[in-house]
CSV table of C-alpha atoms in Angstrom, one decimal:
chain,number,residue,atom,x,y,z
A,1,MET,CA,3.7,-6.5,19.3
A,2,ASN,CA,3.0,-7.7,15.9
A,3,LYS,CA,0.9,-6.0,13.3
A,4,PHE,CA,1.0,-8.0,10.6
A,5,PHE,CA,1.0,-11.2,9.1
A,6,HIS,CA,4.5,-12.3,7.4
A,7,SER,CA,5.3,-15.1,4.7
A,8,VAL,CA,9.1,-14.6,5.1
A,9,SER,CA,10.7,-16.2,7.6
A,10,LEU,CA,14.2,-17.5,9.1
A,11,ILE,CA,15.8,-21.2,9.8
A,12,GLU,CA,18.2,-20.3,12.5
A,13,GLU,CA,20.1,-23.4,11.9
A,14,LEU,CA,20.9,-22.2,8.9
A,15,CYS,CA,22.2,-18.9,9.5
A,16,SER,CA,25.6,-18.1,9.5
A,17,GLY,CA,25.2,-14.7,11.0
A,18,CYS,CA,27.0,-12.8,8.1
A,19,ILE,CA,25.6,-9.2,8.0
A,20,ASN,CA,24.3,-9.1,3.7
A,21,CYS,CA,20.6,-9.2,5.0
A,22,ILE,CA,20.8,-6.6,7.4
A,23,LYS,CA,22.4,-3.8,4.9
A,24,ARG,CA,19.8,-4.9,2.5
A,25,CYS,CA,16.4,-4.8,4.2
A,26,PRO,CA,14.7,-1.6,3.4
A,27,THR,CA,12.8,-1.2,6.9
A,28,GLN,CA,15.8,-2.1,8.6
A,29,ALA,CA,13.9,-5.0,9.9
A,30,ILE,CA,17.2,-7.7,10.8
A,31,ARG,CA,19.6,-7.7,13.5
A,32,VAL,CA,22.6,-10.1,14.1
A,33,ARG,CA,22.6,-11.1,17.2
A,34,HIS,CA,24.2,-14.2,19.3
A,35,GLY,CA,25.4,-15.1,16.3
A,36,LYS,CA,22.3,-15.3,14.3
A,37,ALA,CA,19.7,-13.2,12.4
A,38,CYS,CA,16.6,-12.3,13.5
A,39,ILE,CA,13.8,-10.3,12.0
A,40,THR,CA,11.8,-7.8,13.6
A,41,LYS,CA,8.3,-8.7,12.8
A,42,GLU,CA,7.0,-5.4,12.8
A,43,PHE,CA,8.6,-3.6,10.8
A,44,CYS,CA,9.4,-6.6,8.0
A,45,ILE,CA,7.3,-5.3,4.6
A,46,ASP,CA,8.0,-8.9,3.4
A,47,CYS,CA,9.4,-7.4,-0.1
A,48,GLY,CA,11.5,-10.6,-0.2
A,49,GLU,CA,15.1,-8.6,-0.6
A,50,CYS,CA,16.5,-10.7,2.6
A,51,VAL,CA,15.7,-14.0,1.1
A,52,ARG,CA,17.3,-12.9,-2.2
A,53,THR,CA,20.6,-11.8,-0.6
A,54,CYS,CA,20.8,-14.7,2.1
A,55,GLN,CA,23.6,-17.4,0.1
A,56,ASN,CA,22.8,-19.4,3.0
A,57,HIS,CA,19.0,-19.8,2.2
A,58,ALA,CA,18.1,-18.9,5.8
A,59,LYS,CA,15.1,-16.8,5.0
A,60,VAL,CA,12.5,-18.8,3.4
A,61,ILE,CA,8.8,-17.6,2.0
A,62,ASN,CA,6.1,-19.4,3.6
A,63,ARG,CA,3.7,-20.8,0.5
A,64,ASP,CA,1.6,-23.8,-0.7
A,65,PHE,CA,2.5,-26.5,-2.9
A,66,ILE,CA,0.6,-28.3,-5.6
A,67,LYS,CA,-0.8,-30.9,-2.8
A,68,CYS,CA,-3.1,-27.7,-1.5
A,69,LEU,CA,-5.0,-28.7,-4.5
A,70,ASN,CA,-6.6,-31.5,-2.3
A,71,ASP,CA,-8.1,-29.2,0.2
A,72,PHE,CA,-11.0,-28.4,-2.3
A,73,GLU,CA,-13.5,-30.2,-4.8
A,74,TYR,CA,-13.2,-27.7,-7.6
A,75,THR,CA,-10.0,-25.3,-8.0
A,76,VAL,CA,-9.1,-22.6,-10.0
A,77,ALA,CA,-5.6,-21.1,-11.0
A,78,LEU,CA,-4.7,-17.5,-10.7
A,79,PRO,CA,-1.6,-16.8,-12.8
A,80,ALA,CA,0.2,-13.7,-12.3
A,81,PRO,CA,1.1,-11.9,-15.7
A,82,SER,CA,5.0,-12.4,-15.0
A,83,LEU,CA,4.7,-16.2,-15.5
A,84,TYR,CA,4.5,-15.9,-19.0
A,85,SER,CA,7.9,-14.3,-19.2
A,86,GLN,CA,10.0,-17.2,-17.4
A,87,PHE,CA,9.2,-19.6,-20.5
A,88,ASN,CA,10.9,-19.4,-23.8
A,89,ASN,CA,9.1,-19.0,-27.4
A,90,ILE,CA,6.0,-17.7,-25.8
A,91,ASN,CA,4.8,-15.2,-28.6
A,92,ASN,CA,1.0,-15.3,-29.0
A,93,ILE,CA,-2.4,-15.8,-27.8
A,94,THR,CA,-2.0,-19.2,-29.0
A,95,ASP,CA,1.0,-19.9,-26.5
A,96,ILE,CA,-0.3,-18.4,-23.6
A,97,ASN,CA,-3.4,-21.0,-24.0
A,98,ALA,CA,-0.4,-23.4,-24.3
A,99,ILE,CA,0.6,-22.0,-20.6
A,100,LEU,CA,-2.5,-22.1,-19.5
A,101,THR,CA,-3.8,-25.5,-21.0
A,102,ALA,CA,-0.3,-27.7,-19.0
A,103,ILE,CA,-2.0,-25.7,-15.7
A,104,LEU,CA,-5.3,-27.8,-16.4
A,105,MET,CA,-3.2,-30.7,-16.8
A,106,LEU,CA,-1.8,-30.2,-13.3
A,107,GLY,CA,-5.2,-31.2,-11.9
A,108,PHE,CA,-6.8,-27.3,-11.6
A,109,ASP,CA,-10.5,-27.9,-12.6
A,110,ASP,CA,-10.2,-23.9,-14.4
A,111,VAL,CA,-8.2,-21.0,-14.8
A,112,TYR,CA,-8.4,-17.4,-14.6
A,113,GLU,CA,-5.7,-14.6,-15.5
A,114,VAL,CA,-5.0,-12.2,-13.2
A,115,ALA,CA,-4.1,-10.0,-16.3
A,116,ALA,CA,-8.1,-10.1,-16.7
A,117,GLY,CA,-8.5,-8.8,-13.4
A,118,ALA,CA,-5.6,-5.8,-14.2
A,119,GLU,CA,-7.7,-4.4,-17.3
A,120,VAL,CA,-10.9,-3.7,-14.9
A,121,VAL,CA,-8.5,-2.3,-12.6
A,122,THR,CA,-6.7,0.0,-15.5
A,123,ALA,CA,-10.0,1.3,-16.3
A,124,ALA,CA,-11.2,2.0,-13.0
A,125,THR,CA,-7.9,3.8,-12.1
A,126,LYS,CA,-8.1,5.9,-15.4
A,127,ASP,CA,-11.6,7.0,-14.2
A,128,TYR,CA,-10.3,7.3,-10.2
A,129,VAL,CA,-7.5,9.5,-11.2
A,130,ASN,CA,-9.5,11.9,-13.6
A,131,ASP,CA,-11.9,12.7,-10.9
A,132,HIS,CA,-9.4,13.1,-8.1
A,133,LYS,CA,-6.9,15.7,-8.6
A,134,GLU,CA,-6.7,16.8,-5.0
A,135,GLN,CA,-5.0,13.4,-4.8
A,136,TRP,CA,-2.6,14.0,-7.3
A,137,PRO,CA,0.3,12.2,-7.5
A,138,ILE,CA,-1.9,9.1,-6.6
A,139,VAL,CA,0.2,6.3,-5.7
A,140,SER,CA,-0.5,2.5,-7.3
A,141,THR,CA,-1.5,-0.1,-5.0
A,142,ALA,CA,-0.7,-3.4,-6.8
A,143,CYS,CA,2.2,-3.8,-4.6
A,144,PRO,CA,1.7,-4.7,-1.1
A,145,SER,CA,5.4,-4.5,0.0
A,146,VAL,CA,4.8,-0.7,-1.0
A,147,VAL,CA,1.8,-0.1,0.4
A,148,ARG,CA,2.8,-1.3,3.8
A,149,LEU,CA,6.0,0.7,3.5
A,150,ILE,CA,4.5,3.6,3.4
A,151,ARG,CA,1.8,2.3,6.1
A,152,VAL,CA,4.9,2.0,8.6
A,153,ARG,CA,7.2,4.8,6.8
A,154,PHE,CA,5.5,7.4,5.4
A,155,PRO,CA,2.2,8.4,7.0
A,156,ASN,CA,1.6,11.4,5.1
A,157,LEU,CA,1.5,9.6,1.8
A,158,ILE,CA,-1.4,7.5,2.4
A,159,ASP,CA,-4.0,9.7,1.4
A,160,HIS,CA,-2.4,9.6,-2.0
A,161,LEU,CA,-2.8,5.6,-2.0
A,162,LEU,CA,-5.2,4.6,-5.0
A,163,PRO,CA,-8.1,2.8,-3.3
A,164,LEU,CA,-8.5,0.0,-5.5
A,165,HIS,CA,-8.3,-3.5,-5.0
A,166,PRO,CA,-5.1,-5.1,-6.4
A,167,PRO,CA,-5.7,-7.1,-9.9
A,168,VAL,CA,-5.3,-10.5,-8.1
A,169,GLU,CA,-8.5,-9.7,-5.8
A,170,ILE,CA,-10.2,-8.7,-8.8
A,171,ALA,CA,-9.8,-12.1,-10.9
A,172,ALA,CA,-10.2,-14.1,-7.9
A,173,ALA,CA,-13.2,-12.9,-7.1
A,174,ALA,CA,-14.0,-13.1,-11.0
A,175,ALA,CA,-13.3,-16.7,-10.7
A,176,ARG,CA,-15.1,-17.7,-7.6
A,177,LYS,CA,-18.3,-16.2,-9.0
A,178,ARG,CA,-17.8,-18.3,-12.6
A,179,ALA,CA,-17.3,-21.5,-10.7
A,180,MET,CA,-20.2,-21.4,-8.2
A,181,GLU,CA,-22.0,-20.4,-11.9
A,182,LYS,CA,-20.7,-23.3,-13.2
A,183,THR,CA,-20.6,-26.2,-11.0
A,184,GLY,CA,-23.3,-25.3,-8.4
A,185,LEU,CA,-21.5,-25.9,-5.6
A,186,SER,CA,-21.0,-23.2,-2.4
A,187,SER,CA,-18.0,-21.0,-1.8
A,188,GLU,CA,-16.0,-22.9,0.5
A,189,LYS,CA,-15.4,-25.9,-1.6
A,190,ILE,CA,-13.9,-23.8,-4.4
A,191,GLY,CA,-9.8,-23.2,-4.1
A,192,ILE,CA,-8.9,-20.2,-5.6
A,193,ILE,CA,-5.3,-20.7,-5.6
A,194,PHE,CA,-2.9,-17.9,-7.0
A,195,ILE,CA,0.5,-18.6,-9.0
A,196,SER,CA,2.4,-15.9,-7.2
A,197,PRO,CA,5.9,-14.2,-8.5
A,198,CYS,CA,6.6,-12.7,-4.9
A,199,SER,CA,6.4,-13.3,-1.2
A,200,SER,CA,4.4,-9.9,-0.7
A,201,LYS,CA,1.8,-11.2,-2.2
A,202,VAL,CA,1.5,-14.4,-0.7
A,203,ALA,CA,1.5,-12.1,2.7
A,204,TYR,CA,-1.4,-10.5,1.4
A,205,ILE,CA,-3.6,-13.5,1.1
A,206,LYS,CA,-3.8,-13.5,5.0
A,207,GLU,CA,-4.2,-10.0,5.7
A,208,PRO,CA,-5.5,-8.3,2.7
A,209,LEU,CA,-5.7,-4.3,1.9
A,210,GLY,CA,-9.1,-2.7,2.0
A,211,MET,CA,-10.7,-5.8,3.4
A,212,GLU,CA,-12.1,-8.1,6.0
A,213,LYS,CA,-11.2,-11.2,3.5
A,214,SER,CA,-9.5,-12.1,0.6
A,215,SER,CA,-11.1,-14.1,-2.5
A,216,ILE,CA,-8.0,-16.1,-2.6
A,217,ASP,CA,-7.3,-19.1,-0.6
A,218,ARG,CA,-4.0,-20.5,-1.6
A,219,ALA,CA,-0.5,-19.2,-3.0
A,220,ILE,CA,1.9,-21.0,-5.0
A,221,GLY,CA,5.3,-19.7,-5.9
A,222,ILE,CA,6.0,-19.4,-9.7
A,223,THR,CA,9.5,-21.4,-8.7
A,224,ASP,CA,7.5,-23.9,-7.8
A,225,ILE,CA,4.9,-24.5,-10.4
A,226,TYR,CA,7.4,-24.1,-13.2
A,227,PRO,CA,9.0,-27.3,-13.8
A,228,LEU,CA,5.7,-28.8,-13.3
A,229,ILE,CA,4.1,-27.0,-16.2
A,230,LEU,CA,7.2,-27.2,-18.1
A,231,ALA,CA,7.0,-30.9,-18.3
A,232,HIS,CA,3.3,-30.7,-19.7
A,233,LEU,CA,3.8,-28.0,-22.2
A,234,GLN,CA,5.3,-29.9,-25.2
A,235,GLU,CA,2.0,-31.6,-25.1
A,236,ALA,CA,0.0,-28.7,-24.3
A,237,SER,CA,1.2,-26.9,-27.4
A,238,LEU,CA,0.0,-29.4,-29.7
A,239,SER,CA,-4.2,-29.0,-29.0
A,240,PRO,CA,-4.2,-25.8,-26.4
A,241,LEU,CA,-7.3,-24.8,-25.4
A,242,ASP,CA,-9.1,-22.0,-25.7
A,243,LEU,CA,-8.4,-20.2,-22.1
A,244,ALA,CA,-6.6,-16.9,-22.6
A,245,ILE,CA,-9.2,-13.9,-21.9
A,246,ALA,CA,-6.5,-11.0,-21.3
A,247,GLY,CA,-4.6,-8.5,-24.0
A,248,ARG,CA,-1.7,-6.6,-24.0
A,249,VAL,CA,-3.0,-3.8,-21.4
A,250,GLY,CA,-3.6,-6.9,-18.4
A,251,ILE,CA,-0.3,-8.6,-19.5
A,252,GLY,CA,1.7,-5.3,-19.4
A,253,TRP,CA,0.9,-5.3,-15.9
A,254,GLY,CA,3.7,-8.2,-15.1
A,255,ARG,CA,6.8,-5.5,-16.0
A,256,SER,CA,7.9,-2.0,-14.4
A,257,SER,CA,6.0,0.8,-15.9
A,258,GLY,CA,3.4,-1.8,-17.4
A,259,GLU,CA,0.5,-0.5,-15.4
A,260,ALA,CA,1.4,3.1,-15.8
A,261,LEU,CA,1.5,3.1,-19.2
A,262,ALA,CA,-1.7,1.1,-19.7
A,263,LEU,CA,-3.0,4.9,-18.1
A,264,GLU,CA,-2.3,6.1,-21.7
A,265,THR,CA,-0.9,9.4,-19.6
A,266,ASP,CA,2.5,10.8,-19.5
A,267,GLU,CA,2.0,12.3,-16.5
A,268,TYR,CA,3.7,9.6,-14.2
A,269,LEU,CA,6.7,8.2,-12.7
A,270,SER,CA,7.6,4.9,-11.9
A,271,ALA,CA,10.1,3.2,-10.2
A,272,ASP,CA,11.2,-0.1,-9.1
A,273,GLY,CA,13.9,-2.3,-6.8
A,274,ILE,CA,12.9,-1.4,-3.3
A,275,GLU,CA,16.0,1.3,-2.6
A,276,ASN,CA,14.4,3.7,-5.4
A,277,VAL,CA,11.2,3.2,-3.9
A,278,VAL,CA,12.4,4.3,-0.8
A,279,HIS,CA,14.1,7.5,-2.8
A,280,VAL,CA,11.1,8.2,-4.6
A,281,LEU,CA,8.8,8.1,-0.9
A,282,GLU,CA,11.4,10.4,0.1
A,283,ASP,CA,11.0,13.2,-2.4
A,284,LEU,CA,7.3,12.4,-2.6
A,285,GLU,CA,7.5,13.4,0.9
A,286,ASP,CA,9.1,16.3,0.6
A,287,GLU,CA,7.1,17.6,-1.9
A,288,LYS,CA,9.6,17.2,-4.7
A,289,PHE,CA,7.6,16.6,-7.4
A,290,GLY,CA,5.9,18.6,-10.2
A,291,ASP,CA,2.6,18.0,-11.8
A,292,LEU,CA,2.4,14.0,-11.5
A,293,ARG,CA,-1.3,12.2,-11.8
A,294,PHE,CA,0.0,9.0,-10.8
A,295,ILE,CA,3.3,7.1,-9.6
A,296,GLU,CA,3.8,3.4,-9.6
A,297,LEU,CA,5.8,1.8,-7.7
A,298,ASP,CA,7.2,-1.8,-7.6
A,299,ALA,CA,9.4,-3.4,-4.5
A,300,CYS,CA,11.1,-5.8,-7.3
A,301,SER,CA,13.9,-4.5,-9.9
A,302,GLY,CA,11.9,-4.8,-13.3
A,303,GLY,CA,8.4,-5.4,-11.5
A,304,CYS,CA,6.9,-8.7,-10.9
A,305,VAL,CA,8.7,-10.2,-13.2
A,306,GLY,CA,11.7,-9.6,-10.7
A,307,GLY,CA,10.0,-11.3,-7.8
A,308,VAL,CA,11.8,-13.8,-5.3
A,309,LEU,CA,9.4,-16.5,-6.6
A,310,THR,CA,10.1,-16.0,-10.0
A,311,VAL,CA,13.0,-18.3,-12.2
A,312,GLU,CA,13.7,-15.9,-15.4
A,313,ASN,CA,16.4,-13.2,-15.1
A,314,PRO,CA,14.3,-9.9,-14.7
A,315,PHE,CA,15.9,-8.4,-17.1
A,316,ILE,CA,15.2,-10.9,-19.9
A,317,ALA,CA,12.0,-11.7,-18.2
A,318,LYS,CA,10.7,-8.0,-19.2
A,319,THR,CA,12.1,-8.3,-23.1
A,320,LYS,CA,10.1,-11.3,-23.4
A,321,LEU,CA,7.2,-9.8,-21.9
A,322,LYS,CA,7.5,-6.6,-23.9
A,323,LYS,CA,7.5,-8.8,-27.1
A,324,LEU,CA,4.5,-11.0,-26.2
A,325,LYS,CA,2.8,-7.7,-25.2
A,326,GLU,CA,3.6,-6.2,-28.6
A,327,ALA,CA,2.0,-9.2,-30.5
A,328,LEU,CA,-1.2,-9.1,-28.3
A,329,PRO,CA,-4.2,-6.8,-28.8
A,330,LYS,CA,-5.2,-4.5,-26.6
A,331,ARG,CA,-7.9,-6.6,-25.1
A,332,HIS,CA,-8.4,-10.4,-26.1
A,333,THR,CA,-12.1,-10.3,-25.0
A,334,GLU,CA,-15.0,-8.8,-23.1
A,335,GLU,CA,-16.1,-11.1,-20.9
A,336,HIS,CA,-14.4,-9.6,-17.8
A,337,ARG,CA,-15.0,-6.2,-18.1
A,338,GLU,CA,-18.1,-6.7,-16.5
A,339,MET,CA,-17.7,-6.4,-12.7
A,340,SER,CA,-19.2,-3.2,-11.2
A,341,TYR,CA,-16.8,-0.3,-10.0
A,342,ASP,CA,-18.5,-0.6,-6.3
A,343,ASP,CA,-16.9,-3.8,-6.3
A,344,LEU,CA,-13.0,-2.8,-6.8
A,345,TYR,CA,-13.0,-0.2,-4.3
A,346,TRP,CA,-11.8,-0.6,-0.8
A,347,LYS,CA,-14.1,-1.2,2.0
A,348,VAL,CA,-11.9,-1.0,5.1
A,349,ASP,CA,-9.7,2.1,5.7
A,350,VAL,CA,-5.8,1.2,5.2
A,351,VAL,CA,-4.3,3.3,8.4
A,352,TYR,CA,-0.8,4.5,9.4
A,353,GLU,CA,0.9,1.8,11.8
A,354,PRO,CA,3.4,3.8,13.8
A,355,VAL,CA,5.8,0.6,14.8
A,356,PHE,CA,9.1,2.7,14.4
A,357,GLN,CA,7.8,5.2,17.0
A,358,LEU,CA,9.8,4.8,20.3
A,359,GLY,CA,7.8,6.3,23.0
A,360,ASP,CA,3.7,6.1,23.8
A,361,ASN,CA,3.4,9.7,23.2
A,362,PHE,CA,4.7,12.7,21.6
A,363,ILE,CA,6.7,13.8,25.1
A,364,GLU,CA,7.7,10.4,25.7
A,365,SER,CA,8.8,9.8,21.9
A,366,VAL,CA,10.7,13.2,22.0
A,367,ALA,CA,12.7,12.4,25.3
A,368,LEU,CA,14.0,8.9,23.9
A,369,MET,CA,14.6,10.5,20.6
A,370,ASN,CA,17.0,12.9,22.3
A,371,GLN,CA,18.8,9.9,24.0
A,372,VAL,CA,19.2,8.3,20.7
A,373,ASN,CA,20.8,11.2,19.4
A,374,ASN,CA,23.3,11.4,22.3
A,375,ILE,CA,24.4,8.0,21.7
A,376,TYR,CA,24.8,8.3,18.4
A,377,GLU,CA,27.4,11.4,18.9
A,378,LYS,CA,29.9,8.6,20.5
A,379,PHE,CA,29.5,6.5,17.7
A,380,PRO,CA,31.9,6.9,14.7
A,381,LYS,CA,29.2,7.1,12.1
A,382,LEU,CA,30.7,4.4,9.7
A,383,ASP,CA,27.3,1.8,9.3
A,384,CYS,CA,29.7,-0.8,8.9
A,385,GLY,CA,26.7,-3.5,10.6
A,386,ILE,CA,29.5,-5.2,12.6
A,387,CYS,CA,27.6,-4.6,15.6
A,388,GLY,CA,24.6,-6.5,14.1
A,389,ALA,CA,23.0,-3.7,13.2
A,390,PRO,CA,22.2,-1.6,9.9
A,391,THR,CA,23.5,1.8,10.7
A,392,CYS,CA,25.2,3.4,14.3
A,393,LYS,CA,21.8,4.8,14.4
A,394,ALA,CA,19.9,2.0,14.5
A,395,LEU,CA,22.3,0.7,16.8
A,396,ALA,CA,21.6,3.5,19.2
A,397,GLU,CA,18.0,3.5,19.2
A,398,ASP,CA,18.3,-0.4,20.2
A,399,ILE,CA,20.4,0.9,23.1
A,400,VAL,CA,17.5,3.2,24.0
A,401,LYS,CA,15.2,0.0,23.6
A,402,GLY,CA,16.8,-1.9,25.7
A,403,ASN,CA,17.9,-4.4,23.4
A,404,ALA,CA,21.8,-3.7,23.2
A,405,ASN,CA,24.7,-1.7,24.6
A,406,GLU,CA,27.2,0.6,23.4
A,407,ASN,CA,30.0,-2.4,23.5
A,408,GLN,CA,28.2,-3.9,21.1
A,409,CYS,CA,30.0,-0.9,18.5
A,410,ILE,CA,33.9,-2.5,17.9
A,411,HIS,CA,35.3,0.8,17.4
A,412,ILE,CA,33.9,1.7,21.1
A,413,LEU,CA,34.8,-1.5,22.3
A,414,LYS,CA,38.5,-1.1,21.1
A,415,GLN,CA,39.2,2.4,22.2
A,416,GLN,CA,37.8,0.9,25.9
A,417,ILE,CA,40.6,-1.5,25.5
A,418,HIS,CA,43.2,1.0,24.7
A,419,GLU,CA,42.4,3.1,27.7
A,420,ILE,CA,42.4,0.1,29.9
A,421,SER,CA,45.8,-1.3,28.4
A,422,GLN,CA,47.1,2.4,28.7
A,423,ASP,CA,46.4,2.9,32.4
A,424,ALA,CA,47.2,-1.3,32.9
A,425,THR,CA,50.6,0.0,31.7
A,426,THR,CA,51.0,2.7,33.8
A,427,PHE,CA,50.0,1.1,36.8
A,428,ALA,CA,52.5,-1.9,36.1
A,429,ASN,CA,55.1,0.6,35.5
A,430,ASP,CA,54.6,2.0,39.0
A,431,SER,CA,53.8,-1.5,40.7
A,432,ALA,CA,57.7,-2.1,39.5
A,433,ILE,CA,59.2,1.0,41.9
A,434,ASN,CA,56.9,0.9,44.6
A,435,ASN,CA,55.3,-1.8,47.2
A,436,THR,CA,52.9,-3.8,45.9
A,437,ASN,CA,50.9,-5.2,48.6
A,438,THR,CA,49.7,-1.9,49.8
A,439,PRO,CA,45.5,-2.1,49.6
A,440,ASP,CA,45.4,0.6,46.7
A,441,TYR,CA,47.3,-1.6,44.7
A,442,ILE,CA,45.1,-4.7,45.6
A,443,ALA,CA,42.0,-2.4,44.6
A,444,ARG,CA,43.1,-1.0,41.3
A,445,LEU,CA,44.3,-4.9,40.1
A,446,LYS,CA,40.6,-5.6,41.0
A,447,LYS,CA,39.4,-2.7,39.0
A,448,TYR,CA,41.3,-4.0,35.8
A,449,ILE,CA,40.0,-7.6,36.2
A,450,ASN,CA,36.8,-6.2,36.7
A,451,GLN,CA,36.8,-4.2,33.3
A,452,ILE,CA,38.6,-7.0,31.5
A,453,ALA,CA,35.7,-9.5,32.6
A,454,MET,CA,33.0,-7.0,31.6
A,455,LEU,CA,34.5,-6.4,28.3
A,456,ASP,CA,35.0,-10.4,27.8
A,457,ASN,CA,31.3,-10.8,29.1
A,458,ASP,CA,30.0,-8.5,26.0
A,459,LEU,CA,32.3,-10.3,23.7
A,460,ASN,CA,30.8,-13.4,24.8
A,461,ARG,CA,26.9,-12.1,24.3
A,462,GLU,CA,27.5,-11.3,20.5
A,463,GLU,CA,29.6,-14.7,19.8
């Protein structure tokens, strides 16, 4: 079963079989089996935590590179707001224009800021939140990993999702329209290329929310394009083109709380970092929050500036973006504000995907869950991860699914070895004073040999 497209994948030969990634994955999508990590694709939400955690660089993000410009006759770059925070001494619109000019020097024909799309979405969100009090608190859908997390783990919260396309999609649609009008080329000859800070937005392009097909054609990571821009930045700074169209409202989206603050309300909650996001969603599902209008959730610490495809320390990047935002006008231009609200809303419903469901129906699921609980009670509940599963409960579920066995728990294995050792010692003592050639002796000896062989088998299967 593979319900989603994934940008994160594993290079098996680089994996050392450590358990760092299984402890960090928010959806318990990773196991270590036969000395190598493996990703359960239907559980993965492409948050990139395993990429960030892996010291062996065995987890990678499948993305495009600058050579993808050759796939189209005309290309438009979509820089994320977080891109600006990766450079030093970026303090005003002129400095932003220098970055955008440097992007054109790489071979792009045009550039369109994602921050401009964020300003359009901000205006639409304000109206939607005010008009839909029955959905309060309304949860942002700007982070694809958060939306996918809700779809697979928190089905009761789907009705709280903001049914608007994210800023990158709005910017892509506007950029394509402008390019077609400017060049007279057909849509398929124009390449809209997103400069992405994270893995989840790379995955989003292949499987967008609320629509059949994204307006974005390719995605290049900030980490890949940053040195190329840097090489041209000094020259671009000498005579920057007037390319910037967004102000502080849109650029503020690059850091945590930026989206919520743009709504100009105090009745909001903002959380960043995938572990914190999970805690907020659990409490929201338990209805622990009071009168909130809006909830902004970012899978990456610090917001998009903390994306796994960025280069700057996220805390420094947040400070840079805050300083830049304060120096900008609220909106730089109004040319991107003409999009109809009808173009912003989902056209395809976002639905629950029960990937964690054990059985095919309720009765079967309950029966299997009882089996899980019975097996779980045998375990020490230490969640040590040595078995290759992130928790004892996860190992119990794997056993019920037929993907593991109890002896993968080192504590159970040690107990079995201890019991065999005690029994064998007693048998050896008895044999010393009794006739060792009896059928009973031979039978018991074979029993111990078989038990030891089975334990050795279990150990070898995991090595």
